[in-house]
Amino acid sequence: AVVSTQSTGEDLDGRYPYERADKFNRGIRKLGLTPEGLSFLDQFRVLITHIGNAMGYIRMIRSGGIHACASAIKFVPDLDYIVNLEEMCREEGLQPETVRAAGNLDSVLENLTKNLAEGSQYFTMLVDVFTTSFRSPKNKHLKNFHMIIPPLTINYVEHMMNGKERINKKNKAGATFTDDGFSMGVAYTLKLLDQYSAFDSLHWFQSVNQKFGREERAVHESNRGRGEVDVKLDQTNTLTMKRLDEYRQEFELLYYSLSSARIFFRSDDVEEVGGEGN
């Protein structure tokens, strides 16, 4: 869906309006909450985060395996040219036990070399395995997945802001300062559904940047429009600017995290990452 104007008639230049995403994020709470106070969108964010965390866990395990292989094979001088020791021992007429031992060593070296060479292809394999299922007719409702990402990102940013505020509180339940599982989950799902271009066409992060820029200018204008000093209003504006800056920084962190996560799923034909500036 291409959005050109808001209800106010403001020209959006094809950008998905922040106000619409924010209204969706707040309005969906009217459909009901879990006993823990989670809305349907909160639960969807948690699901996407679990997918991303699973991808991160796979990457961690695979990186550990590659490290172990590299440590075991570091004494082999040339991985591109590994001689067949079993054949050499047989040609030299050595004892059968020595030939078998050489054959075992050949098998170990072959296995280590194979595992080391395939180390960087596991994300591609995970995409290939689940792409057919995600794009099947029974999941046709996912063709509009990219459209829910804007309100989903607002939900995520609010979750992160609340989590960071809890760090300095006595009751630290739910406190957090980082969560890259969400970005990884979004990037992976978009890749499975081939919706990178569709999401980029929303120019969502440009819309976010424009929204906060507009509100910051409004605060500055209110300061310049006053003839006398109003201490309470100055304090309010200072707190407002601080809050806006915190939200802007959180969205920027999400943008960079999502752009970095997309690099993991780049195909050999080199897709564009991000497609827009923040």
Short mmCIF file of C-alpha atoms in Angstrom, two decimals:
data_model
loop_
_atom_site.label_atom_id
_atom_site.label_comp_id
_atom_site.label_asym_id
_atom_site.label_seq_id
_atom_site.Cartn_x
_atom_site.Cartn_y
_atom_site.Cartn_z
CA ALA A 1 0.00 0.00 0.00
CA VAL A 2 1.37 3.40 -0.97
CA VAL A 3 0.42 6.25 1.32
CA SER A 4 0.44 9.71 -0.23
CA THR A 5 -1.49 11.94 2.21
CA GLN A 6 -2.74 11.94 5.76
CA SER A 7 -6.27 12.83 6.76
CA THR A 8 -4.99 16.37 7.33
CA GLY A 9 -4.00 16.60 3.69
CA GLU A 10 -0.27 16.77 4.45
CA ASP A 11 1.89 15.51 1.59
CA LEU A 12 3.80 12.45 2.80
CA ASP A 13 5.72 11.83 -0.42
CA GLY A 14 4.97 8.09 -0.25
CA ARG A 15 6.02 7.71 3.39
CA TYR A 16 4.03 5.63 5.85
CA PRO A 17 2.68 8.16 8.41
CA TYR A 18 3.94 7.79 11.95
CA GLU A 19 0.55 8.83 13.34
CA ARG A 20 -1.17 5.89 11.63
CA ALA A 21 1.31 3.38 13.04
CA ASP A 22 1.04 4.90 16.52
CA LYS A 23 -2.77 4.78 16.34
CA PHE A 24 -2.59 1.08 15.39
CA ASN A 25 -0.22 0.32 18.27
CA ARG A 26 -2.52 2.00 20.79
CA GLY A 27 -5.82 0.89 19.29
CA ILE A 28 -5.00 -2.81 19.24
CA ARG A 29 -4.96 -2.83 23.04
CA LYS A 30 -8.74 -2.43 22.90
CA LEU A 31 -8.99 -5.97 21.51
CA GLY A 32 -7.88 -7.37 24.84
CA LEU A 33 -4.82 -8.06 26.97
CA THR A 34 -3.23 -11.15 28.45
CA PRO A 35 -3.06 -11.58 32.26
CA GLU A 36 0.47 -10.17 31.98
CA GLY A 37 -0.86 -7.02 30.30
CA LEU A 38 0.38 -7.85 26.79
CA SER A 39 -1.59 -6.80 23.72
CA PHE A 40 -1.76 -8.86 20.52
CA LEU A 41 0.97 -6.67 19.06
CA ASP A 42 3.13 -7.21 22.17
CA GLN A 43 2.77 -10.96 21.72
CA PHE A 44 3.66 -10.66 18.02
CA ARG A 45 6.76 -8.65 18.93
CA VAL A 46 7.77 -11.36 21.41
CA LEU A 47 7.27 -14.04 18.73
CA ILE A 48 9.44 -12.16 16.22
CA THR A 49 12.07 -11.68 18.94
CA HIS A 50 12.08 -15.42 19.69
CA ILE A 51 12.69 -16.13 15.99
CA GLY A 52 15.59 -13.69 15.97
CA ASN A 53 17.03 -15.10 19.19
CA ALA A 54 16.89 -18.59 17.67
CA MET A 55 18.86 -17.29 14.68
CA GLY A 56 21.38 -15.70 17.04
CA TYR A 57 21.72 -18.96 18.97
CA ILE A 58 22.35 -20.89 15.74
CA ARG A 59 24.99 -18.33 14.74
CA MET A 60 26.66 -18.61 18.14
CA ILE A 61 26.76 -22.43 17.99
CA ARG A 62 28.02 -22.38 14.41
CA SER A 63 30.70 -19.83 15.26
CA GLY A 64 31.82 -22.05 18.12
CA GLY A 65 31.99 -25.01 15.74
CA ILE A 66 34.05 -23.04 13.23
CA HIS A 67 36.41 -21.92 15.99
CA ALA A 68 36.88 -25.53 17.12
CA CYS A 69 37.53 -26.67 13.54
CA ALA A 70 40.02 -23.87 12.97
CA SER A 71 41.88 -24.76 16.17
CA ALA A 72 42.04 -28.44 15.20
CA ILE A 73 43.22 -27.87 11.64
CA LYS A 74 45.66 -25.00 12.25
CA PHE A 75 48.65 -27.35 11.94
CA VAL A 76 47.78 -28.30 8.35
CA PRO A 77 50.07 -26.13 6.19
CA ASP A 78 47.85 -25.87 3.08
CA LEU A 79 44.10 -26.52 3.19
CA ASP A 80 43.87 -26.28 -0.60
CA TYR A 81 46.29 -29.16 -1.05
CA ILE A 82 45.89 -32.03 1.40
CA VAL A 83 47.63 -35.24 0.34
CA ASN A 84 46.03 -38.65 0.69
CA LEU A 85 48.12 -40.24 3.45
CA GLU A 86 46.42 -43.63 3.14
CA GLU A 87 47.46 -43.97 -0.50
CA MET A 88 50.99 -42.82 0.25
CA CYS A 89 51.35 -45.37 3.05
CA ARG A 90 50.01 -48.13 0.82
CA GLU A 91 52.43 -47.19 -1.99
CA GLU A 92 55.33 -47.31 0.46
CA GLY A 93 54.29 -50.81 1.56
CA LEU A 94 53.78 -49.94 5.22
CA GLN A 95 52.01 -52.15 7.71
CA PRO A 96 48.16 -52.51 7.46
CA GLU A 97 47.74 -50.87 10.87
CA THR A 98 49.66 -47.82 9.64
CA VAL A 99 47.55 -47.67 6.47
CA ARG A 100 44.33 -47.79 8.52
CA ALA A 101 45.63 -45.08 10.85
CA ALA A 102 46.49 -42.91 7.86
CA GLY A 103 42.99 -43.51 6.47
CA ASN A 104 41.44 -42.39 9.75
CA LEU A 105 43.54 -39.24 9.68
CA ASP A 106 42.44 -38.57 6.08
CA SER A 107 38.80 -38.86 7.16
CA VAL A 108 39.31 -36.45 10.06
CA LEU A 109 41.06 -33.88 7.86
CA GLU A 110 38.36 -34.18 5.19
CA ASN A 111 35.62 -33.66 7.77
CA LEU A 112 37.35 -30.64 9.33
CA THR A 113 37.98 -29.05 5.94
CA LYS A 114 34.37 -29.58 4.87
CA ASN A 115 32.95 -28.10 8.09
CA LEU A 116 35.26 -25.12 7.88
CA ALA A 117 34.34 -24.40 4.26
CA GLU A 118 30.58 -24.62 4.89
CA GLY A 119 30.70 -22.40 7.96
CA SER A 120 29.42 -19.20 6.35
CA GLN A 121 26.45 -20.70 4.49
CA TYR A 122 24.16 -21.71 7.37
CA PHE A 123 21.91 -18.60 7.15
CA THR A 124 21.40 -19.19 3.43
CA MET A 125 20.46 -22.77 4.19
CA LEU A 126 17.91 -21.68 6.82
CA VAL A 127 16.34 -19.28 4.32
CA ASP A 128 16.14 -21.97 1.62
CA VAL A 129 14.54 -24.48 4.01
CA PHE A 130 11.65 -22.26 5.18
CA THR A 131 11.04 -20.04 2.14
CA THR A 132 8.63 -22.47 0.47
CA SER A 133 6.56 -22.87 3.64
CA PHE A 134 6.31 -19.13 4.32
CA ARG A 135 5.27 -18.36 0.73
CA SER A 136 2.76 -21.21 0.43
CA PRO A 137 -0.96 -20.43 -0.22
CA LYS A 138 -1.90 -21.35 3.37
CA ASN A 139 0.25 -18.44 4.57
CA LYS A 140 -0.98 -15.91 2.01
CA HIS A 141 -1.97 -13.57 4.85
CA LEU A 142 1.76 -12.95 5.35
CA LYS A 143 1.96 -11.10 2.02
CA ASN A 144 1.17 -7.92 3.99
CA PHE A 145 3.64 -8.63 6.78
CA HIS A 146 5.73 -5.58 5.87
CA MET A 147 2.76 -3.32 6.61
CA ILE A 148 2.69 -4.23 10.30
CA ILE A 149 6.38 -3.49 10.85
CA PRO A 150 5.87 0.29 11.46
CA PRO A 151 3.50 -0.17 14.44
CA LEU A 152 5.60 -3.14 15.51
CA THR A 153 8.72 -0.95 15.69
CA ILE A 154 6.86 1.65 17.78
CA ASN A 155 5.79 -1.15 20.11
CA TYR A 156 9.40 -2.36 20.29
CA VAL A 157 10.81 1.12 21.01
CA GLU A 158 8.28 1.66 23.81
CA HIS A 159 9.20 -1.74 25.22
CA MET A 160 12.90 -0.84 25.17
CA MET A 161 12.28 2.56 26.76
CA ASN A 162 10.33 0.94 29.60
CA GLY A 163 13.00 -1.72 30.01
CA LYS A 164 15.79 0.85 30.28
CA GLU A 165 13.84 2.93 32.79
CA ARG A 166 13.49 -0.13 35.03
CA ILE A 167 17.27 -0.54 35.27
CA ASN A 168 17.52 2.29 37.81
CA LYS A 169 14.47 1.17 39.80
CA LYS A 170 14.50 -0.99 42.90
CA ASN A 171 12.25 -3.56 41.25
CA LYS A 172 14.21 -4.52 38.15
CA ALA A 173 11.69 -7.05 36.81
CA GLY A 174 11.56 -6.62 33.04
CA ALA A 175 14.66 -4.41 32.96
CA THR A 176 16.73 -4.57 29.77
CA PHE A 177 19.17 -2.40 27.85
CA THR A 178 19.48 -4.23 24.54
CA ASP A 179 17.54 -6.73 22.44
CA ASP A 180 18.85 -7.46 18.95
CA GLY A 181 16.64 -10.54 18.58
CA PHE A 182 13.80 -8.37 17.29
CA SER A 183 15.89 -6.90 14.46
CA MET A 184 17.19 -10.32 13.47
CA GLY A 185 13.68 -11.77 13.51
CA VAL A 186 12.28 -8.98 11.32
CA ALA A 187 15.16 -9.24 8.84
CA TYR A 188 14.83 -13.03 8.60
CA THR A 189 11.05 -12.96 8.14
CA LEU A 190 11.26 -10.22 5.50
CA LYS A 191 13.84 -12.30 3.65
CA LEU A 192 11.67 -15.44 3.76
CA LEU A 193 8.73 -13.48 2.35
CA ASP A 194 10.86 -11.54 -0.18
CA GLN A 195 9.52 -8.23 1.17
CA TYR A 196 12.66 -6.14 1.57
CA SER A 197 11.66 -3.89 -1.33
CA ALA A 198 8.04 -3.67 -0.13
CA PHE A 199 9.17 -2.54 3.32
CA ASP A 200 11.70 -0.08 1.90
CA SER A 201 8.92 1.47 -0.21
CA LEU A 202 7.21 2.60 3.02
CA HIS A 203 10.20 4.88 3.83
CA TRP A 204 9.30 4.23 7.43
CA PHE A 205 12.45 5.47 9.12
CA GLN A 206 12.37 8.65 7.07
CA SER A 207 8.85 9.21 8.35
CA VAL A 208 10.02 8.64 11.93
CA ASN A 209 12.87 11.11 11.48
CA GLN A 210 10.50 13.68 10.01
CA LYS A 211 8.01 13.24 12.86
CA PHE A 212 10.55 13.85 15.62
CA GLY A 213 12.12 16.71 13.70
CA ARG A 214 8.70 18.35 13.43
CA GLU A 215 8.03 18.00 17.15
CA GLU A 216 11.47 19.33 18.08
CA ARG A 217 10.93 22.38 15.88
CA ALA A 218 7.57 22.97 17.57
CA VAL A 219 9.27 23.01 20.99
CA HIS A 220 11.92 25.49 19.76
CA GLU A 221 9.22 27.70 18.25
CA SER A 222 7.31 27.76 21.54
CA ASN A 223 10.47 28.94 23.31
CA ARG A 224 11.09 31.72 20.80
CA GLY A 225 7.48 32.86 20.77
CA ARG A 226 7.46 33.87 24.43
CA GLY A 227 8.34 37.37 25.55
CA GLU A 228 8.88 36.58 29.24
CA VAL A 229 10.53 33.76 31.12
CA ASP A 230 8.23 30.93 32.22
CA VAL A 231 10.14 28.56 34.49
CA LYS A 232 7.52 25.82 34.44
CA LEU A 233 7.19 25.94 30.68
CA ASP A 234 11.00 25.85 30.30
CA GLN A 235 11.15 22.76 32.51
CA THR A 236 8.36 21.12 30.52
CA ASN A 237 10.05 21.87 27.21
CA THR A 238 13.39 20.57 28.53
CA LEU A 239 11.79 17.29 29.58
CA THR A 240 9.94 17.08 26.26
CA MET A 241 13.17 17.56 24.28
CA LYS A 242 14.93 14.96 26.41
CA ARG A 243 12.12 12.47 25.80
CA LEU A 244 12.07 13.15 22.06
CA ASP A 245 15.85 12.71 21.89
CA GLU A 246 15.64 9.38 23.73
CA TYR A 247 12.96 8.11 21.34
CA ARG A 248 14.91 9.31 18.30
CA GLN A 249 18.06 7.55 19.51
CA GLU A 250 16.13 4.32 20.13
CA PHE A 251 14.71 4.40 16.61
CA GLU A 252 18.19 5.09 15.20
CA LEU A 253 19.60 2.11 17.11
CA LEU A 254 16.80 -0.04 15.71
CA TYR A 255 17.46 1.20 12.18
CA TYR A 256 21.17 0.41 12.38
CA SER A 257 20.50 -2.95 14.03
CA LEU A 258 17.97 -3.91 11.35
CA SER A 259 20.29 -2.79 8.55
CA SER A 260 23.11 -4.86 10.05
CA ALA A 261 20.85 -7.91 10.47
CA ARG A 262 19.85 -7.72 6.81
CA ILE A 263 23.49 -8.14 5.82
CA PHE A 264 23.40 -11.71 7.20
CA PHE A 265 20.76 -12.62 4.64
CA ARG A 266 22.23 -10.92 1.60
CA SER A 267 22.17 -13.14 -1.47
CA ASP A 268 25.00 -13.52 -3.93
CA ASP A 269 23.44 -10.97 -6.29
CA VAL A 270 24.04 -8.26 -3.63
CA GLU A 271 20.77 -6.70 -2.53
CA GLU A 272 20.51 -3.15 -1.30
CA VAL A 273 20.53 -2.90 2.49
CA GLY A 274 18.23 -0.33 4.04
CA GLY A 275 17.28 1.52 0.90
CA GLU A 276 16.90 4.77 2.81
CA GLY A 277 18.61 7.05 5.26
CA ASN A 278 17.46 7.65 8.81
#
